[in-house]
């Protein structure tokens, strides 16, 4: 379970509160809102809650406001805007430069078999490179394995916006224990649906009907805007299921 401390930009993170991994060979993982200055200084760049996860040896700043800043390995949902000979130009948010998606950056893609994506198409991808000096580059497969691992074109369904904080919590391996989000697991026991969560504050949902898809999107919005804990999420799910 992650612990929480309120921080402001420019603060130095004390070495005393850094996670102590059970495996000494496990490197410390710095997430959004932190900057490392060699040899061992860590400072905050955002205001929010400093989250520390001992189990994963990870530390980051959780914040619901502000704009998304791409980080390598982030999973994102991107919208195709236009294409060139070799790349798709993709929007990660409405207010940042387009991300570059190579047209062959899909599992098993060749010039003949690559997906034919058009304006408005959605893809689930991973950030490969990100720098404040260049456009981010994304890919719809794992370069290490060559496999899609769930990434690729998202067909049908609906797209919903959530806060960056909720998006990060939804992407935790243990949503319930680590992020305090039981919503999708609870809803999944009552309604069948597919979901893809982007670190850029986007959630794609596809259920058997438009009504059920909208229920999932509505639930996400109410949890996000209301700051509902697990008990509140349980009550919300019971109410929404009764309305189906």
mmCIF file of N, CA and C in Angstrom, residues 68-148:
data_model
loop_
_atom_site.group_PDB
_atom_site.id
_atom_site.type_symbol
_atom_site.label_atom_id
_atom_site.label_comp_id
_atom_site.label_asym_id
_atom_site.label_seq_id
_atom_site.Cartn_x
_atom_site.Cartn_y
_atom_site.Cartn_z
ATOM 1 N N UNK A 68 -0.886 16.834 -18.894
ATOM 2 C CA UNK A 68 -0.146 15.585 -18.986
ATOM 3 C C UNK A 68 1.214 15.831 -19.636
ATOM 4 N N UNK A 69 2.248 15.277 -19.045
ATOM 5 C CA UNK A 69 3.607 15.348 -19.584
ATOM 6 C C UNK A 69 4.060 13.923 -19.877
ATOM 7 N N UNK A 70 4.255 13.573 -21.148
ATOM 8 C CA UNK A 70 4.614 12.190 -21.491
ATOM 9 C C UNK A 70 5.906 11.744 -20.813
ATOM 10 N N UNK A 71 5.899 10.506 -20.352
ATOM 11 C CA UNK A 71 7.068 9.879 -19.765
ATOM 12 C C UNK A 71 7.292 8.539 -20.456
ATOM 13 N N UNK A 72 8.549 8.135 -20.696
ATOM 14 C CA UNK A 72 8.798 6.826 -21.307
ATOM 15 C C UNK A 72 8.098 5.711 -20.538
ATOM 16 N N UNK A 73 7.513 4.779 -21.272
ATOM 17 C CA UNK A 73 6.792 3.602 -20.769
ATOM 18 C C UNK A 73 5.353 3.892 -20.370
ATOM 19 N N UNK A 74 4.921 5.153 -20.416
ATOM 20 C CA UNK A 74 3.513 5.444 -20.135
ATOM 21 C C UNK A 74 2.620 4.759 -21.164
ATOM 22 N N UNK A 75 1.536 4.163 -20.708
ATOM 23 C CA UNK A 75 0.489 3.688 -21.609
ATOM 24 C C UNK A 75 -0.468 4.845 -21.859
ATOM 25 N N UNK A 76 -0.784 5.105 -23.123
ATOM 26 C CA UNK A 76 -1.617 6.250 -23.476
ATOM 27 C C UNK A 76 -2.657 5.839 -24.516
ATOM 28 N N UNK A 77 -3.737 6.604 -24.564
ATOM 29 C CA UNK A 77 -4.718 6.472 -25.636
ATOM 30 C C UNK A 77 -4.561 7.687 -26.530
ATOM 31 N N UNK A 78 -4.265 7.453 -27.796
ATOM 32 C CA UNK A 78 -3.980 8.525 -28.740
ATOM 33 C C UNK A 78 -5.022 8.548 -29.853
ATOM 34 N N UNK A 79 -5.299 9.744 -30.350
ATOM 35 C CA UNK A 79 -6.237 9.931 -31.454
ATOM 36 C C UNK A 79 -5.456 10.285 -32.710
ATOM 37 N N UNK A 80 -5.672 9.534 -33.774
ATOM 38 C CA UNK A 80 -4.988 9.818 -35.030
ATOM 39 C C UNK A 80 -5.508 11.135 -35.595
ATOM 40 N N UNK A 81 -4.594 12.040 -35.934
ATOM 41 C CA UNK A 81 -4.989 13.323 -36.529
ATOM 42 C C UNK A 81 -4.765 13.323 -38.039
ATOM 43 N N UNK A 82 -3.542 12.986 -38.451
ATOM 44 C CA UNK A 82 -3.244 12.864 -39.876
ATOM 45 C C UNK A 82 -2.005 11.987 -40.011
ATOM 46 N N UNK A 83 -1.599 11.720 -41.237
ATOM 47 C CA UNK A 83 -0.449 10.831 -41.451
ATOM 48 C C UNK A 83 0.474 11.401 -42.504
ATOM 49 N N UNK A 84 1.730 10.929 -42.447
ATOM 50 C CA UNK A 84 2.723 11.218 -43.479
ATOM 51 C C UNK A 84 3.146 9.890 -44.079
ATOM 52 N N UNK A 85 4.201 9.880 -44.839
ATOM 53 C CA UNK A 85 4.643 8.639 -45.482
ATOM 54 C C UNK A 85 4.992 7.560 -44.462
ATOM 55 N N UNK A 86 5.638 7.954 -43.367
ATOM 56 C CA UNK A 86 6.141 6.970 -42.408
ATOM 57 C C UNK A 86 5.484 7.031 -41.038
ATOM 58 N N UNK A 87 4.759 8.097 -40.751
ATOM 59 C CA UNK A 87 4.239 8.281 -39.392
ATOM 60 C C UNK A 87 2.759 8.640 -39.390
ATOM 61 N N UNK A 88 2.104 8.281 -38.273
ATOM 62 C CA UNK A 88 0.815 8.854 -37.922
ATOM 63 C C UNK A 88 1.077 9.957 -36.904
ATOM 64 N N UNK A 89 0.428 11.091 -37.075
ATOM 65 C CA UNK A 89 0.509 12.181 -36.098
ATOM 66 C C UNK A 89 -0.680 12.024 -35.157
ATOM 67 N N UNK A 90 -0.381 11.885 -33.870
ATOM 68 C CA UNK A 90 -1.416 11.522 -32.896
ATOM 69 C C UNK A 90 -1.543 12.568 -31.796
ATOM 70 N N UNK A 91 -2.779 12.832 -31.391
ATOM 71 C CA UNK A 91 -3.041 13.746 -30.283
ATOM 72 C C UNK A 91 -3.150 12.952 -28.992
ATOM 73 N N UNK A 92 -2.327 13.324 -28.005
ATOM 74 C CA UNK A 92 -2.426 12.726 -26.665
ATOM 75 C C UNK A 92 -3.307 13.582 -25.766
ATOM 76 N N UNK A 93 -3.236 14.899 -25.957
ATOM 77 C CA UNK A 93 -4.116 15.856 -25.289
ATOM 78 C C UNK A 93 -4.378 16.972 -26.288
ATOM 79 N N UNK A 94 -5.395 17.803 -26.047
ATOM 80 C CA UNK A 94 -5.690 18.874 -27.005
ATOM 81 C C UNK A 94 -4.648 19.987 -27.032
ATOM 82 N N UNK A 95 -3.761 20.053 -26.034
ATOM 83 C CA UNK A 95 -2.910 21.230 -25.883
ATOM 84 C C UNK A 95 -1.417 20.930 -25.962
ATOM 85 N N UNK A 96 -1.042 19.855 -26.618
ATOM 86 C CA UNK A 96 0.382 19.558 -26.743
ATOM 87 C C UNK A 96 0.696 19.124 -28.174
ATOM 88 N N UNK A 97 1.984 19.127 -28.493
ATOM 89 C CA UNK A 97 2.407 18.745 -29.841
ATOM 90 C C UNK A 97 2.011 17.304 -30.135
ATOM 91 N N UNK A 98 1.811 17.001 -31.417
ATOM 92 C CA UNK A 98 1.442 15.648 -31.802
ATOM 93 C C UNK A 98 2.552 14.659 -31.440
ATOM 94 N N UNK A 99 2.135 13.461 -31.064
ATOM 95 C CA UNK A 99 3.072 12.357 -30.867
ATOM 96 C C UNK A 99 3.242 11.635 -32.200
ATOM 97 N N UNK A 100 4.419 11.077 -32.402
ATOM 98 C CA UNK A 100 4.720 10.358 -33.638
ATOM 99 C C UNK A 100 4.524 8.860 -33.425
ATOM 100 N N UNK A 101 3.715 8.248 -34.270
ATOM 101 C CA UNK A 101 3.498 6.809 -34.243
ATOM 102 C C UNK A 101 3.969 6.231 -35.575
ATOM 103 N N UNK A 102 5.138 5.551 -35.614
ATOM 104 C CA UNK A 102 5.587 4.951 -36.874
ATOM 105 C C UNK A 102 4.526 3.998 -37.425
ATOM 106 N N UNK A 103 4.325 4.033 -38.726
ATOM 107 C CA UNK A 103 3.265 3.220 -39.316
ATOM 108 C C UNK A 103 3.549 1.725 -39.220
ATOM 109 N N UNK A 104 4.782 1.356 -38.928
ATOM 110 C CA UNK A 104 5.120 -0.057 -38.770
ATOM 111 C C UNK A 104 5.267 -0.453 -37.298
ATOM 112 N N UNK A 105 4.876 0.442 -36.380
ATOM 113 C CA UNK A 105 5.043 0.174 -34.953
ATOM 114 C C UNK A 105 3.858 -0.606 -34.387
ATOM 115 N N UNK A 106 3.503 -1.703 -35.055
ATOM 116 C CA UNK A 106 2.444 -2.604 -34.639
ATOM 117 C C UNK A 106 2.968 -4.037 -34.748
ATOM 118 N N UNK A 107 2.416 -4.931 -33.977
ATOM 119 C CA UNK A 107 2.878 -6.320 -34.012
ATOM 120 C C UNK A 107 2.768 -6.898 -35.418
ATOM 121 N N UNK A 108 3.894 -7.386 -35.947
ATOM 122 C CA UNK A 108 3.922 -8.049 -37.244
ATOM 123 C C UNK A 108 3.634 -7.160 -38.433
ATOM 124 N N UNK A 109 3.680 -5.837 -38.252
ATOM 125 C CA UNK A 109 3.298 -4.936 -39.340
ATOM 126 C C UNK A 109 4.366 -4.866 -40.425
ATOM 127 N N UNK A 110 3.914 -4.882 -41.672
ATOM 128 C CA UNK A 110 4.752 -4.621 -42.836
ATOM 129 C C UNK A 110 4.051 -3.538 -43.650
ATOM 130 N N UNK A 111 4.686 -3.116 -44.723
ATOM 131 C CA UNK A 111 4.059 -2.078 -45.547
ATOM 132 C C UNK A 111 2.735 -2.553 -46.133
ATOM 133 N N UNK A 112 2.576 -3.872 -46.289
ATOM 134 C CA UNK A 112 1.335 -4.406 -46.848
ATOM 135 C C UNK A 112 0.288 -4.703 -45.777
ATOM 136 N N UNK A 113 0.747 -5.041 -44.557
ATOM 137 C CA UNK A 113 -0.207 -5.483 -43.527
ATOM 138 C C UNK A 113 -0.455 -4.443 -42.433
ATOM 139 N N UNK A 114 0.209 -3.302 -42.500
ATOM 140 C CA UNK A 114 0.054 -2.306 -41.442
ATOM 141 C C UNK A 114 -1.395 -1.817 -41.388
ATOM 142 N N UNK A 115 -1.853 -1.418 -40.191
ATOM 143 C CA UNK A 115 -3.233 -0.927 -40.064
ATOM 144 C C UNK A 115 -3.449 0.337 -40.885
ATOM 145 N N UNK A 116 -4.628 0.462 -41.454
ATOM 146 C CA UNK A 116 -4.981 1.652 -42.220
ATOM 147 C C UNK A 116 -5.828 2.553 -41.320
ATOM 148 N N UNK A 117 -5.159 3.435 -40.611
ATOM 149 C CA UNK A 117 -5.832 4.305 -39.648
ATOM 150 C C UNK A 117 -6.168 5.648 -40.285
ATOM 151 N N UNK A 118 -7.294 6.205 -39.896
ATOM 152 C CA UNK A 118 -7.747 7.485 -40.452
ATOM 153 C C UNK A 118 -7.964 8.489 -39.340
ATOM 154 N N UNK A 119 -8.249 9.708 -39.736
ATOM 155 C CA UNK A 119 -8.501 10.780 -38.771
ATOM 156 C C UNK A 119 -9.596 10.358 -37.797
ATOM 157 N N UNK A 120 -9.294 10.464 -36.497
ATOM 158 C CA UNK A 120 -10.263 10.103 -35.473
ATOM 159 C C UNK A 120 -10.107 8.702 -34.923
ATOM 160 N N UNK A 121 -9.311 7.855 -35.578
ATOM 161 C CA UNK A 121 -9.074 6.507 -35.056
ATOM 162 C C UNK A 121 -8.353 6.589 -33.709
ATOM 163 N N UNK A 122 -8.651 5.627 -32.837
ATOM 164 C CA UNK A 122 -8.018 5.577 -31.514
ATOM 165 C C UNK A 122 -7.042 4.417 -31.444
ATOM 166 N N UNK A 123 -5.912 4.631 -30.784
ATOM 167 C CA UNK A 123 -4.945 3.551 -30.574
ATOM 168 C C UNK A 123 -4.508 3.555 -29.120
ATOM 169 N N UNK A 124 -4.238 2.348 -28.634
ATOM 170 C CA UNK A 124 -3.659 2.172 -27.300
ATOM 171 C C UNK A 124 -2.179 1.924 -27.508
ATOM 172 N N UNK A 125 -1.336 2.752 -26.917
ATOM 173 C CA UNK A 125 0.089 2.704 -27.236
ATOM 174 C C UNK A 125 0.934 2.979 -26.001
ATOM 175 N N UNK A 126 2.230 2.775 -26.156
ATOM 176 C CA UNK A 126 3.178 3.050 -25.084
ATOM 177 C C UNK A 126 4.153 4.123 -25.553
ATOM 178 N N UNK A 127 4.486 5.060 -24.656
ATOM 179 C CA UNK A 127 5.461 6.092 -24.977
ATOM 180 C C UNK A 127 6.857 5.464 -25.015
ATOM 181 N N UNK A 128 7.531 5.611 -26.148
ATOM 182 C CA UNK A 128 8.875 5.044 -26.311
ATOM 183 C C UNK A 128 9.939 6.065 -25.935
ATOM 184 N N UNK A 129 9.797 7.277 -26.461
ATOM 185 C CA UNK A 129 10.733 8.353 -26.131
ATOM 186 C C UNK A 129 9.938 9.621 -25.837
ATOM 187 N N UNK A 130 10.459 10.437 -24.925
ATOM 188 C CA UNK A 130 9.802 11.696 -24.579
ATOM 189 C C UNK A 130 10.860 12.680 -24.120
ATOM 190 N N UNK A 131 10.788 13.886 -24.658
ATOM 191 C CA UNK A 131 11.732 14.944 -24.309
ATOM 192 C C UNK A 131 11.045 16.284 -24.521
ATOM 193 N N UNK A 132 11.417 17.272 -23.718
ATOM 194 C CA UNK A 132 10.810 18.592 -23.890
ATOM 195 C C UNK A 132 11.305 19.276 -25.167
ATOM 196 N N UNK A 133 12.316 18.692 -25.814
ATOM 197 C CA UNK A 133 12.867 19.296 -27.021
ATOM 198 C C UNK A 133 12.325 18.671 -28.306
ATOM 199 N N UNK A 134 11.727 17.507 -28.231
ATOM 200 C CA UNK A 134 11.238 16.823 -29.432
ATOM 201 C C UNK A 134 9.845 16.256 -29.181
ATOM 202 N N UNK A 135 9.163 15.915 -30.291
ATOM 203 C CA UNK A 135 7.855 15.285 -30.144
ATOM 204 C C UNK A 135 8.015 13.895 -29.534
ATOM 205 N N UNK A 136 7.077 13.489 -28.681
ATOM 206 C CA UNK A 136 7.142 12.128 -28.141
ATOM 207 C C UNK A 136 6.894 11.102 -29.238
ATOM 208 N N UNK A 137 7.470 9.930 -29.083
ATOM 209 C CA UNK A 137 7.216 8.840 -30.027
ATOM 210 C C UNK A 137 6.531 7.705 -29.278
ATOM 211 N N UNK A 138 5.523 7.124 -29.909
ATOM 212 C CA UNK A 138 4.766 6.043 -29.288
ATOM 213 C C UNK A 138 4.787 4.822 -30.195
ATOM 214 N N UNK A 139 4.433 3.676 -29.652
ATOM 215 C CA UNK A 139 4.386 2.434 -30.426
ATOM 216 C C UNK A 139 3.272 1.557 -29.884
ATOM 217 N N UNK A 140 2.689 0.748 -30.763
ATOM 218 C CA UNK A 140 1.585 -0.138 -30.379
ATOM 219 C C UNK A 140 2.061 -1.577 -30.208
ATOM 220 N N UNK A 141 3.292 -1.748 -29.786
ATOM 221 C CA UNK A 141 3.830 -3.068 -29.461
ATOM 222 C C UNK A 141 5.023 -2.880 -28.543
ATOM 223 N N UNK A 142 5.432 -3.960 -27.902
ATOM 224 C CA UNK A 142 6.601 -3.925 -27.039
ATOM 225 C C UNK A 142 7.846 -4.184 -27.884
ATOM 226 N N UNK A 143 8.750 -3.201 -28.036
ATOM 227 C CA UNK A 143 9.935 -3.402 -28.871
ATOM 228 C C UNK A 143 10.812 -4.562 -28.410
ATOM 229 N N UNK A 144 10.734 -4.902 -27.116
ATOM 230 C CA UNK A 144 11.562 -5.981 -26.587
ATOM 231 C C UNK A 144 11.064 -7.357 -27.003
ATOM 232 N N UNK A 145 9.730 -7.486 -27.127
ATOM 233 C CA UNK A 145 9.146 -8.791 -27.448
ATOM 234 C C UNK A 145 8.550 -8.858 -28.842
ATOM 235 N N UNK A 146 8.255 -7.687 -29.422
ATOM 236 C CA UNK A 146 7.598 -7.665 -30.721
ATOM 237 C C UNK A 146 6.107 -7.938 -30.637
ATOM 238 N N UNK A 147 5.574 -8.123 -29.428
ATOM 239 C CA UNK A 147 4.165 -8.459 -29.235
ATOM 240 C C UNK A 147 3.349 -7.205 -28.902
ATOM 241 N N UNK A 148 2.057 -7.256 -29.230
ATOM 242 C CA UNK A 148 1.202 -6.096 -28.989
ATOM 243 C C UNK A 148 0.880 -5.911 -27.517
#
